[in-house]
XYZ file of C-alpha atoms in Angstrom:
709
model
C 23.557 30.124 -5.297
C 25.236 32.893 -7.986
C 28.874 32.115 -7.656
C 27.975 28.832 -9.138
C 27.561 30.057 -12.572
C 30.534 31.410 -13.730
C 32.461 28.106 -12.803
C 29.735 26.522 -14.593
C 30.208 28.746 -18.212
C 34.211 28.136 -17.696
C 33.371 24.623 -17.785
C 31.425 24.251 -20.267
C 34.293 26.173 -22.984
C 36.142 22.899 -22.175
C 33.263 20.561 -22.456
C 32.694 18.984 -26.313
C 29.455 20.117 -26.916
C 28.299 16.701 -28.532
C 29.583 14.560 -25.202
C 27.671 13.245 -22.776
C 27.902 15.873 -19.951
C 28.617 14.132 -16.693
C 28.208 16.171 -13.153
C 29.184 14.840 -9.488
C 27.834 14.792 -6.432
C 29.572 14.025 -2.632
C 27.976 14.592 1.013
C 31.615 16.255 1.030
C 30.517 18.492 -2.339
C 30.030 22.116 -2.146
C 27.956 24.551 -3.951
C 30.309 26.795 -5.384
C 32.185 24.056 -7.169
C 32.613 23.384 -10.770
C 29.967 19.600 -10.879
C 33.591 17.840 -11.426
C 34.542 14.582 -10.239
C 37.261 16.795 -8.342
C 34.705 19.671 -7.345
C 31.355 17.881 -6.663
C 28.084 19.429 -6.061
C 26.693 18.820 -2.494
C 23.022 18.398 -3.715
C 20.690 17.109 -6.649
C 19.713 20.618 -6.918
C 22.648 21.463 -7.506
C 23.562 19.003 -10.120
C 19.656 20.396 -11.461
C 20.521 23.839 -12.064
C 24.217 22.954 -13.500
C 22.475 20.881 -15.715
C 19.862 24.251 -17.327
C 22.181 26.220 -16.927
C 24.290 24.347 -19.347
C 21.286 23.825 -21.774
C 20.976 27.038 -21.758
C 24.314 27.286 -23.202
C 25.290 24.379 -25.151
C 22.028 24.508 -27.275
C 23.139 20.901 -28.408
C 21.162 17.753 -27.934
C 23.534 16.090 -24.802
C 23.019 12.999 -22.289
C 23.392 14.291 -18.964
C 24.446 12.022 -15.846
C 24.736 13.136 -12.850
C 26.963 11.149 -10.579
C 26.377 10.499 -6.649
C 28.743 9.387 -4.413
C 28.084 6.683 -1.592
C 26.770 9.246 1.780
C 24.011 10.286 3.483
C 22.932 13.483 2.351
C 20.522 15.611 4.484
C 17.732 17.347 1.801
C 16.501 21.159 3.015
C 14.008 20.878 0.033
C 12.059 18.661 -2.471
C 14.178 18.181 -5.805
C 11.768 19.300 -8.075
C 12.414 18.389 -11.878
C 9.989 20.521 -14.191
C 9.624 20.068 -18.604
C 12.505 22.327 -18.732
C 14.498 19.151 -16.919
C 13.539 16.910 -19.520
C 15.965 14.710 -21.255
C 15.591 13.590 -24.846
C 15.006 9.777 -26.120
C 18.323 9.616 -27.682
C 19.838 11.804 -24.893
C 18.443 10.996 -21.242
C 19.439 13.010 -17.953
C 20.534 10.402 -15.511
C 20.955 10.736 -12.009
C 22.524 7.725 -10.822
C 24.487 6.349 -7.956
C 28.055 5.578 -8.797
C 29.138 2.737 -9.405
C 28.936 0.304 -5.715
C 28.125 3.404 -3.971
C 24.620 3.615 -2.043
C 23.576 6.838 -1.713
C 20.959 8.096 0.780
C 18.743 11.114 0.789
C 17.187 12.078 3.812
C 14.677 14.156 4.441
C 14.635 13.569 8.829
C 16.524 16.280 10.931
C 18.620 14.316 14.080
C 17.088 15.156 17.545
C 20.028 15.215 20.106
C 20.215 17.032 23.754
C 18.008 15.077 24.769
C 17.975 14.530 29.243
C 16.629 11.511 31.359
C 13.950 12.839 33.788
C 13.388 10.980 37.118
C 10.357 8.351 35.173
C 13.833 7.090 33.118
C 11.542 8.808 30.177
C 13.655 11.217 28.022
C 12.925 14.847 26.983
C 14.045 17.253 25.209
C 12.909 20.743 24.206
C 12.445 21.925 20.787
C 12.993 25.296 19.593
C 11.132 24.726 16.172
C 8.393 23.709 18.080
C 8.184 26.581 20.934
C 8.950 29.082 18.566
C 7.058 28.161 15.268
C 4.574 25.844 16.895
C 6.752 23.220 14.757
C 4.975 19.735 14.823
C 5.251 16.597 13.576
C 2.867 13.351 13.506
C 5.770 10.617 13.023
C 9.220 9.875 15.158
C 12.008 7.133 14.381
C 13.842 5.632 16.680
C 17.625 3.408 15.934
C 16.005 3.788 12.186
C 12.303 2.687 13.797
C 9.225 3.650 13.694
C 8.314 5.068 16.967
C 4.922 4.470 18.261
C 2.614 7.849 19.226
C 1.927 7.679 22.834
C -1.824 5.496 22.715
C -4.682 3.579 25.098
C -4.793 1.029 25.058
C -1.244 -0.061 24.446
C -2.350 -3.324 22.799
C -5.569 -4.104 21.524
C -8.718 -1.682 21.476
C -11.585 -0.215 23.165
C -15.185 -0.845 21.932
C -17.658 1.488 20.960
C -20.947 1.154 22.814
C -23.073 3.373 20.518
C -23.142 5.675 18.325
C -25.175 8.674 17.552
C -24.510 11.528 14.791
C -26.719 14.907 14.278
C -26.330 16.128 10.875
C -25.012 20.017 10.874
C -24.843 20.424 6.855
C -26.934 17.812 4.490
C -25.077 19.062 1.067
C -25.605 17.422 -2.114
C -24.153 14.063 -1.379
C -25.196 10.382 0.495
C -22.785 11.665 3.622
C -23.302 15.048 4.654
C -20.284 17.994 4.589
C -21.116 18.381 8.664
C -22.109 16.454 11.226
C -21.044 16.359 15.106
C -21.117 12.511 16.190
C -20.816 11.069 19.980
C -19.095 7.734 21.252
C -20.445 6.313 23.662
C -18.430 3.401 26.035
C -19.035 1.605 28.511
C -17.703 2.676 32.241
C -14.810 0.233 32.343
C -13.184 0.949 28.551
C -14.142 5.401 29.395
C -11.951 4.750 32.435
C -8.929 4.902 30.514
C -9.348 8.298 29.303
C -9.372 9.973 32.856
C -5.896 10.803 31.827
C -6.676 13.515 29.608
C -6.975 17.277 30.843
C -8.554 20.187 29.498
C -5.274 21.649 28.528
C -4.267 18.837 25.922
C -8.064 18.581 24.470
C -7.094 19.829 21.328
C -4.111 17.279 20.526
C -5.978 13.913 21.377
C -7.439 11.799 18.194
C -9.050 8.567 18.077
C -8.335 6.386 15.403
C -11.086 3.903 14.554
C -10.963 0.571 12.564
C -14.473 -0.392 10.544
C -14.381 -2.689 7.892
C -12.127 -1.637 5.435
C -12.550 1.779 6.359
C -9.986 3.966 9.045
C -10.966 6.912 10.546
C -8.437 9.332 12.328
C -10.155 12.221 14.357
C -9.203 15.028 17.210
C -12.241 15.137 19.539
C -13.856 18.542 20.650
C -15.265 17.333 23.842
C -15.085 14.307 26.935
C -18.314 14.129 28.214
C -17.672 11.894 31.521
C -21.797 12.248 32.500
C -22.600 10.366 29.589
C -19.272 8.066 29.133
C -19.344 9.122 25.558
C -16.743 12.004 23.775
C -17.863 14.375 20.914
C -15.946 14.971 17.564
C -16.524 16.970 14.078
C -16.043 16.474 10.674
C -17.835 14.936 7.976
C -20.612 12.671 8.673
C -20.558 8.875 8.497
C -20.962 6.869 5.053
C -24.066 5.440 5.481
C -22.384 1.925 4.330
C -19.924 2.040 6.241
C -20.708 4.164 9.631
C -19.358 3.916 12.926
C -21.014 1.922 15.854
C -21.317 -0.619 18.745
C -18.287 -3.061 18.324
C -16.006 -0.698 16.199
C -12.798 -0.819 17.815
C -11.036 2.192 18.946
C -8.073 3.434 20.158
C -6.643 7.030 21.592
C -3.535 8.612 21.519
C -1.026 11.948 21.638
C -1.491 12.640 25.067
C 1.218 12.657 27.724
C -1.319 10.393 30.314
C -0.769 7.595 27.707
C 3.033 7.761 27.064
C 3.086 4.356 29.810
C 4.851 1.898 27.298
C 8.693 1.720 25.913
C 8.883 2.655 22.419
C 6.244 5.177 23.311
C 6.580 9.328 22.070
C 4.997 12.159 22.378
C 5.252 16.308 21.368
C 3.670 18.446 24.266
C 2.027 22.207 23.250
C 5.034 23.620 25.142
C 7.415 21.815 21.978
C 8.859 19.414 24.345
C 9.769 15.848 23.030
C 8.934 13.049 25.169
C 10.385 9.525 24.522
C 10.293 6.404 27.015
C 12.572 4.244 25.936
C 12.800 0.511 25.139
C 15.434 -1.521 27.778
C 19.211 -1.041 26.959
C 18.427 2.688 25.222
C 19.777 5.549 26.464
C 20.060 9.170 24.344
C 23.572 8.272 23.952
C 23.915 4.679 21.962
C 20.482 5.722 20.143
C 19.449 8.114 17.030
C 16.210 10.084 17.023
C 15.507 11.434 13.804
C 12.228 14.178 12.753
C 10.993 13.414 9.368
C 11.083 16.994 8.019
C 10.235 17.592 4.453
C 6.496 16.817 3.287
C 8.199 15.112 -0.395
C 11.107 14.402 -1.340
C 11.324 14.575 -5.410
C 8.259 16.294 -7.381
C 8.772 15.513 -11.303
C 5.637 18.066 -12.571
C 4.949 18.321 -16.419
C 1.254 19.888 -17.211
C -0.357 16.798 -19.736
C -3.444 19.126 -20.231
C -1.151 21.981 -22.275
C 1.222 18.579 -23.832
C 4.265 20.283 -21.244
C 5.486 17.269 -20.203
C 8.497 16.158 -18.173
C 10.083 13.270 -19.800
C 13.288 10.990 -20.434
C 14.637 11.501 -16.532
C 16.132 8.077 -14.843
C 17.284 7.751 -11.843
C 18.909 4.942 -10.579
C 20.729 3.455 -7.194
C 18.988 6.214 -4.841
C 17.652 5.403 -1.669
C 15.562 7.669 -0.096
C 14.091 7.851 3.793
C 12.527 10.166 5.996
C 9.487 12.054 4.976
C 7.270 13.434 6.805
C 3.001 12.937 6.624
C 1.119 15.990 8.753
C -2.224 15.004 10.126
C -4.653 17.564 9.329
C -6.542 20.086 11.421
C -9.600 17.820 10.083
C -8.049 14.473 10.592
C -8.205 11.967 8.076
C -11.892 10.896 6.795
C -12.147 7.383 5.820
C -11.085 6.759 2.364
C -10.536 3.636 0.979
C -7.006 1.555 0.252
C -6.147 6.121 1.956
C -6.501 7.062 -1.439
C -6.664 10.484 -0.492
C -2.522 10.710 0.570
C 0.216 11.840 -1.412
C 3.596 10.842 -1.561
C 7.434 10.572 -0.779
C 8.111 10.840 -4.744
C 5.172 12.246 -7.127
C 5.356 12.517 -11.005
C 2.711 13.910 -13.094
C 2.316 15.501 -16.561
C 5.408 12.714 -17.218
C 6.625 10.413 -19.809
C 9.905 7.719 -19.780
C 10.424 8.658 -16.100
C 12.329 5.600 -14.449
C 12.762 4.601 -11.165
C 15.313 1.478 -11.069
C 17.129 0.227 -7.944
C 16.602 2.945 -5.576
C 15.047 2.333 -1.722
C 12.174 4.455 -0.150
C 11.720 3.937 3.142
C 10.732 5.226 6.555
C 7.771 7.419 5.322
C 4.708 8.211 6.928
C 2.900 8.591 3.333
C 2.673 6.227 -0.046
C 5.918 5.605 -1.440
C 5.559 6.738 -5.203
C 2.730 8.017 -7.355
C 2.670 7.841 -11.026
C -0.425 10.422 -11.338
C -2.380 12.201 -13.650
C -1.025 11.860 -17.256
C 2.364 9.203 -16.964
C 2.639 6.696 -19.496
C 5.528 5.396 -20.519
C 6.933 5.056 -17.064
C 8.859 2.377 -14.877
C 9.853 1.559 -11.498
C 11.909 -1.335 -11.149
C 14.366 -3.611 -8.812
C 13.329 -0.976 -6.109
C 13.145 -1.980 -1.578
C 9.583 0.148 -1.020
C 9.257 -0.948 3.057
C 7.746 0.358 6.591
C 5.554 3.187 5.379
C 2.944 4.910 6.705
C 1.024 4.334 3.117
C 1.282 2.120 0.341
C 3.921 1.203 -2.394
C 3.411 2.270 -6.329
C -0.045 3.903 -6.995
C -1.162 4.433 -10.576
C -3.532 7.140 -12.042
C -5.878 9.357 -10.608
C -9.253 8.221 -7.621
C -11.205 11.114 -9.885
C -12.410 10.609 -12.403
C -14.962 14.206 -12.798
C -13.936 15.244 -16.195
C -14.411 11.424 -18.103
C -14.388 13.491 -21.346
C -10.971 14.560 -21.442
C -10.043 11.341 -19.323
C -10.646 8.986 -21.600
C -7.305 8.790 -23.898
C -6.631 11.911 -22.986
C -3.836 13.728 -22.040
C -4.468 13.082 -18.242
C -5.366 9.518 -18.709
C -1.885 7.593 -17.035
C -0.948 4.192 -19.247
C 1.481 2.435 -20.174
C 3.602 1.633 -16.706
C 5.573 -0.614 -15.505
C 5.508 -2.020 -12.553
C 8.569 -4.697 -12.025
C 9.964 -7.035 -9.878
C 10.352 -4.326 -6.798
C 10.124 -5.747 -2.906
C 7.069 -4.073 -1.188
C 6.382 -4.788 2.331
C 5.280 -3.524 5.808
C 3.425 -0.748 4.682
C 0.078 0.810 6.394
C 1.772 1.660 9.692
C 0.346 5.156 9.137
C -2.936 4.472 7.183
C -3.444 0.574 7.557
C -6.345 0.880 4.588
C -3.348 1.899 2.196
C -2.507 -1.374 -0.619
C 1.091 -2.715 -2.137
C 0.361 -1.519 -5.812
C -2.494 0.567 -6.374
C -4.370 1.032 -9.806
C -6.677 3.534 -10.128
C -7.501 5.339 -13.440
C -4.845 3.457 -15.112
C -4.939 1.293 -18.165
C -2.092 -1.263 -19.837
C 0.555 -1.155 -17.119
C 2.216 -4.494 -16.243
C 2.501 -5.377 -12.720
C 4.613 -8.390 -12.491
C 6.846 -10.436 -10.464
C 7.261 -8.336 -7.121
C 7.110 -9.275 -3.909
C 4.205 -7.660 -1.883
C 4.042 -8.845 2.178
C 2.728 -7.239 5.211
C 0.383 -4.593 4.937
C -3.338 -4.573 6.740
C -5.414 -4.364 3.819
C -4.563 -5.377 0.156
C -1.724 -6.453 -1.744
C -2.824 -5.112 -4.868
C -6.023 -2.703 -6.312
C -7.029 -2.353 -9.719
C -9.804 -0.516 -10.554
C -11.801 2.802 -9.067
C -15.252 2.482 -10.436
C -17.692 1.345 -8.520
C -20.721 -0.861 -10.180
C -20.784 -0.704 -14.318
C -20.022 3.061 -14.693
C -16.987 4.083 -16.994
C -13.638 2.693 -16.017
C -10.616 3.707 -16.910
C -8.662 0.600 -16.071
C -8.169 -1.364 -18.839
C -5.813 -4.144 -19.858
C -3.886 -4.100 -16.584
C -1.930 -7.003 -16.359
C -1.021 -8.648 -13.125
C 0.994 -11.395 -13.263
C 4.088 -13.429 -11.499
C 3.447 -11.433 -8.443
C 4.017 -12.664 -4.855
C 1.904 -11.571 -2.466
C 1.243 -13.255 1.431
C 0.715 -11.990 5.195
C -2.125 -9.664 4.262
C -4.766 -8.238 6.755
C -3.397 -9.126 9.611
C -6.751 -9.133 12.006
C -7.140 -5.349 11.495
C -9.703 -4.189 8.643
C -12.211 -6.633 6.581
C -13.630 -7.514 2.847
C -10.208 -7.208 1.863
C -7.713 -9.758 -0.489
C -4.520 -10.298 -1.892
C -5.784 -9.457 -4.607
C -8.946 -6.539 -5.258
C -10.494 -5.419 -8.664
C -13.511 -2.768 -9.176
C -15.713 -2.029 -12.051
C -15.256 -2.339 -15.576
C -11.599 -3.831 -16.895
C -11.817 -5.597 -19.959
C -8.782 -6.704 -20.914
C -7.192 -7.343 -17.468
C -5.574 -10.333 -16.614
C -4.601 -11.821 -13.058
C -2.047 -14.259 -14.109
C 0.536 -16.564 -12.428
C 0.241 -14.752 -9.019
C 1.174 -16.832 -5.420
C -0.896 -16.016 -3.018
C -0.930 -17.179 0.488
C -1.492 -15.876 4.446
C -4.746 -13.896 3.650
C -6.595 -13.168 6.773
C -8.970 -10.435 7.738
C -10.618 -9.023 10.821
C -14.359 -10.311 10.183
C -15.817 -10.883 6.949
C -13.234 -11.052 3.441
C -9.843 -11.849 4.381
C -10.161 -13.387 0.027
C -7.289 -14.459 -2.173
C -9.005 -13.004 -5.134
C -11.520 -10.492 -4.889
C -13.921 -9.297 -7.790
C -15.717 -6.536 -6.243
C -18.305 -4.595 -7.549
C -19.141 -4.126 -11.375
C -15.607 -6.389 -11.931
C -15.694 -7.349 -15.330
C -14.419 -8.600 -18.830
C -11.199 -9.811 -16.149
C -9.314 -13.470 -16.754
C -8.008 -15.158 -13.176
C -6.139 -17.743 -13.927
C -2.520 -20.082 -13.266
C -3.056 -18.556 -9.672
C -2.334 -20.487 -6.889
C -4.225 -18.996 -3.458
C -3.519 -20.422 -0.247
C -4.210 -19.968 3.329
C -7.041 -17.411 3.520
C -9.447 -16.765 5.725
C -12.836 -16.521 3.582
C -11.897 -18.084 0.392
C -9.738 -18.563 -2.692
C -12.328 -16.621 -4.911
C -15.097 -13.974 -4.533
C -17.049 -12.105 -6.588
C -19.473 -9.926 -5.042
C -21.327 -8.833 -8.881
C -20.071 -8.588 -12.121
C -20.265 -9.141 -15.383
C -18.229 -11.779 -17.734
C -15.466 -12.341 -15.455
C -13.155 -15.519 -15.989
C -11.565 -17.940 -13.583
C -10.073 -20.864 -14.697
C -7.374 -23.236 -14.353
C -6.844 -22.028 -10.801
C -5.762 -23.744 -7.084
C -7.505 -22.715 -4.148
C -6.612 -24.533 -1.267
C -7.163 -24.165 2.481
C -9.090 -21.487 3.603
C -10.771 -21.472 6.651
C -14.527 -20.509 5.994
C -15.362 -21.114 2.200
C -13.717 -21.995 -0.375
C -15.395 -19.534 -3.434
C -17.780 -17.042 -2.780
C -20.853 -14.592 -4.886
C -22.495 -12.207 -3.387
C -25.068 -11.207 -5.401
C -26.583 -12.602 -8.048
C -27.293 -10.552 -11.916
C -29.520 -10.932 -14.604
C -26.570 -11.606 -16.872
C -23.426 -14.007 -17.196
C -21.896 -13.694 -13.717
C -18.024 -15.077 -14.335
C -17.294 -18.744 -15.769
C -15.129 -20.584 -13.452
C -13.798 -24.075 -15.123
C -10.477 -26.044 -15.075
C -9.138 -25.131 -11.646
C -8.725 -27.347 -8.370
C -10.098 -26.637 -4.731
C -9.257 -28.296 -2.069
C -9.986 -28.154 1.397
C -9.883 -29.516 5.581
C -12.547 -27.528 6.475
C -15.564 -24.905 5.948
C -17.963 -25.069 2.913
C -16.572 -25.210 -0.504
C -19.133 -22.379 -1.885
C -21.204 -19.857 -0.029
C -23.387 -17.005 -1.386
C -26.040 -16.433 -4.022
C -25.318 -19.585 -5.850
C -28.317 -20.910 -6.790
C -29.579 -17.655 -8.587
C -26.222 -16.821 -10.119
C -25.946 -17.341 -13.704
C -22.648 -18.470 -14.416
C -21.069 -21.625 -16.285
C -19.113 -24.660 -13.191
C -17.301 -26.977 -14.716
C -14.350 -29.107 -15.718
C -13.128 -28.938 -11.656
C -11.691 -30.767 -8.989
C -12.960 -30.662 -5.611
C -11.062 -32.690 -2.432
C -11.849 -32.741 0.996
C -8.698 -34.087 2.636
C -10.765 -34.450 6.080
C -13.578 -36.737 4.587
C -16.267 -36.912 2.594
C -18.202 -33.258 3.851
C -19.169 -31.859 0.581
C -20.711 -28.611 1.381
C -21.897 -26.433 -2.142
C -24.360 -23.652 -0.287
C -25.729 -26.187 1.735
C -26.258 -28.188 -1.414
C -24.839 -32.105 -1.469
C -22.903 -32.502 -4.812
C -25.410 -34.746 -6.222
C -27.747 -31.704 -5.794
C -25.379 -28.985 -6.692
C -24.802 -30.834 -10.435
C -28.711 -30.737 -10.465
C -28.571 -26.655 -10.732
C -26.561 -27.415 -14.105
C -23.476 -26.767 -11.975
C -19.839 -29.111 -12.352
C -21.554 -32.046 -14.829
C -18.094 -33.004 -15.823
C -16.357 -32.284 -12.409
C -15.016 -34.537 -10.153
C -14.181 -34.679 -6.519
C -11.129 -37.051 -6.567
C -7.335 -36.130 -5.104
C -5.570 -33.976 -7.166
C -2.907 -35.824 -6.258
C -0.480 -32.923 -5.168
C 3.142 -33.571 -3.030
C 2.386 -32.387 -0.104
C -0.292 -29.240 -0.109
C 0.254 -29.212 3.989
C 3.517 -28.029 3.564
C 3.182 -25.745 0.921
C 4.249 -28.031 -2.336
C 1.682 -27.883 -4.893
C 3.478 -29.816 -7.467
C 1.802 -32.930 -8.394
C 2.708 -36.916 -7.857
C 0.719 -37.915 -10.497
C -1.196 -36.433 -13.787
C -3.214 -38.905 -13.561
C -6.705 -36.956 -12.130
C -5.624 -33.255 -13.232
C -5.856 -34.636 -16.836
C -9.278 -35.606 -16.436
C -10.314 -31.373 -16.002
C -7.822 -30.614 -18.505
C -5.552 -28.319 -16.130
C -2.839 -27.246 -17.262
C 0.150 -27.139 -14.215
C 1.863 -23.652 -14.253
C 5.111 -22.955 -12.029
C 4.033 -21.447 -9.311
C 7.885 -21.129 -8.549
C 8.550 -18.256 -10.731
C 6.272 -15.912 -8.985
C 7.518 -13.170 -7.199
C 11.038 -11.257 -7.376
C 13.999 -12.350 -9.706
C 17.489 -11.723 -9.792
C 20.445 -12.505 -7.473
C 20.380 -14.748 -4.282
C 20.477 -11.528 -2.437
C 17.331 -9.723 -4.055
C 15.526 -13.204 -3.424
C 16.417 -13.715 0.098
C 15.779 -9.742 1.168
C 11.982 -10.773 -0.124
C 11.451 -12.839 2.504
C 9.183 -11.449 5.876
C 11.507 -11.633 9.234
C 10.842 -15.021 11.375
C 9.266 -12.344 14.267
C 6.538 -10.909 11.328
C 5.862 -14.423 10.083
C 4.912 -15.730 13.801
C 3.523 -12.426 15.056
C 0.974 -12.972 12.030
C 0.187 -16.777 12.757
C -0.240 -15.318 16.592
C -2.676 -12.804 15.318
C -4.738 -15.378 13.015
C -5.066 -17.721 15.619
C -6.236 -15.352 18.547
C -8.463 -13.899 15.688
C -10.002 -17.447 15.725
C -10.141 -18.303 18.931
C -11.744 -15.298 20.327
C -14.185 -14.954 17.216
C -15.099 -18.471 15.619
C -18.360 -17.362 13.885
C -16.346 -13.828 12.763
C -16.532 -14.088 8.923
């Protein structure tokens, strides 16, 4: 890199010191070049260093633009930006694609040299794995995520019983160290017969339990007792592994028995079983190498921020998430993962018109001490974790965080497509708002996740929360949950969130494995939240659910066609829990209301309820007449709201007459979702294969487990 500095200094001498400074980057560039258009650099890092040296020499306020030409860039290391790389409000630093270009930055490595063995399996010895013990946990073939060899290939093995031996309790409810034994019936245990002592150290299991997911290595296989032994933290008392929980075993050679599966042996040999018609010659195999692609890091506590840096039109792909030696203990929303692009201690950072894909973790995290920053018009897909995460998940230093420099606030997440997430960690969410306030989550399309679309708040109960005044508006959230996890929703809230508004969202096709599968879910301690003008339809367990909370407002929503119950509340308290007014509830199966309604303190009135299949109205085992005697719905009606074609998702009105009886105000739900040209809106549509697979999974879940929920 030393050879570049004289060239940069020479170039500076001929630049007007009050002009915008431009540097160019090209796949055909060279680190010895000047960065001029006809002498481009080869990487973002070279451009960053050129800006640093130009700043040191010019000593003037100038804006800097790095123009990146079309093509593919292999990243040898992450792009790291610190306070010295900042711009200013009128003189920003911009990294942008050249007009008409789509530069792609990859943290992956192409693997070639495969041979095909007598079983039709591809194999290649990877020198770095042989000599340096390089391991990887994700693999992509023809730009699609391959499946790590697993048993069973489809479905799950059910646990019989689980025992636990606590080694060290520690101070919390969850033991610091413990050993668990997982028992199976004889038929299920047969599937582990291919595991040998030689590959025991690689084998791990994934367990799916309620809203959580556990990934662990196994310590021993006990053939006599039909059990495995594993160790790590103690099980969470409120959500342990137990009988009936579902398990998958992976990462051993005997499990490599289905097209699309891969396995890396301890000897450094990569095996892949190809899909039909694929050969090493017509396929591209890529291993993600870098564990982070971009790191923007300042120090908010010391007031040393990174500021005014903009990324425009850049694509990032192939980022590795290394499974720790301890595995991955259950954590809600997969909040302990890192992100491919991480921002901390920064202000006025923008990511626009970009793409993040084929990664093992979350896409983008605006972490502690970030404010007034934006991600917009970006496409995030094929994600091992979630999409955009805001704020921190720990508030141990609450005095410092409340209004302090490390508090995350005023973030805009606007007009993004965030789809097909949770591929490695199914508890991840599309947009997660932890200890963050005053943010706008608007006009995003979020689909094909296994847990939740948007999650807001990170305090259970009524402890002090930093998630205030967030606005969740005009998002299209759909095809969430499948039949994998439970206790989930399209929009999920936690804790005191005074000033938070959830409005004008379009929500549909929300399903869960067992209980849960709500459209809007106000969980433990959710308080001061307004839910209004939302259309929610085709959910499993209800359009709205409140576990327990305080003074929430549910107003002017359309809740339609939940399979189990249309609305739920779980726990009654001695204060007013919520107001439920001016809503339209439409259904053709299940109960109207289920839960703690007999004891809850709530204002419920001026609503329309309509059963399109007849006269059955079950209000928590009360008739509508007896429901009214409890003080609810004194001015509500059992009448047809006169939608045009609700079974075909047309919730426009044929007539004003009935909805005017409850002072319902129609809203334009077609405004939800991404905005822009036809290409962007078309891109937001899930493929027919995903939609059909979702519908099949829902039907299978309902048929096989009609009482589950």
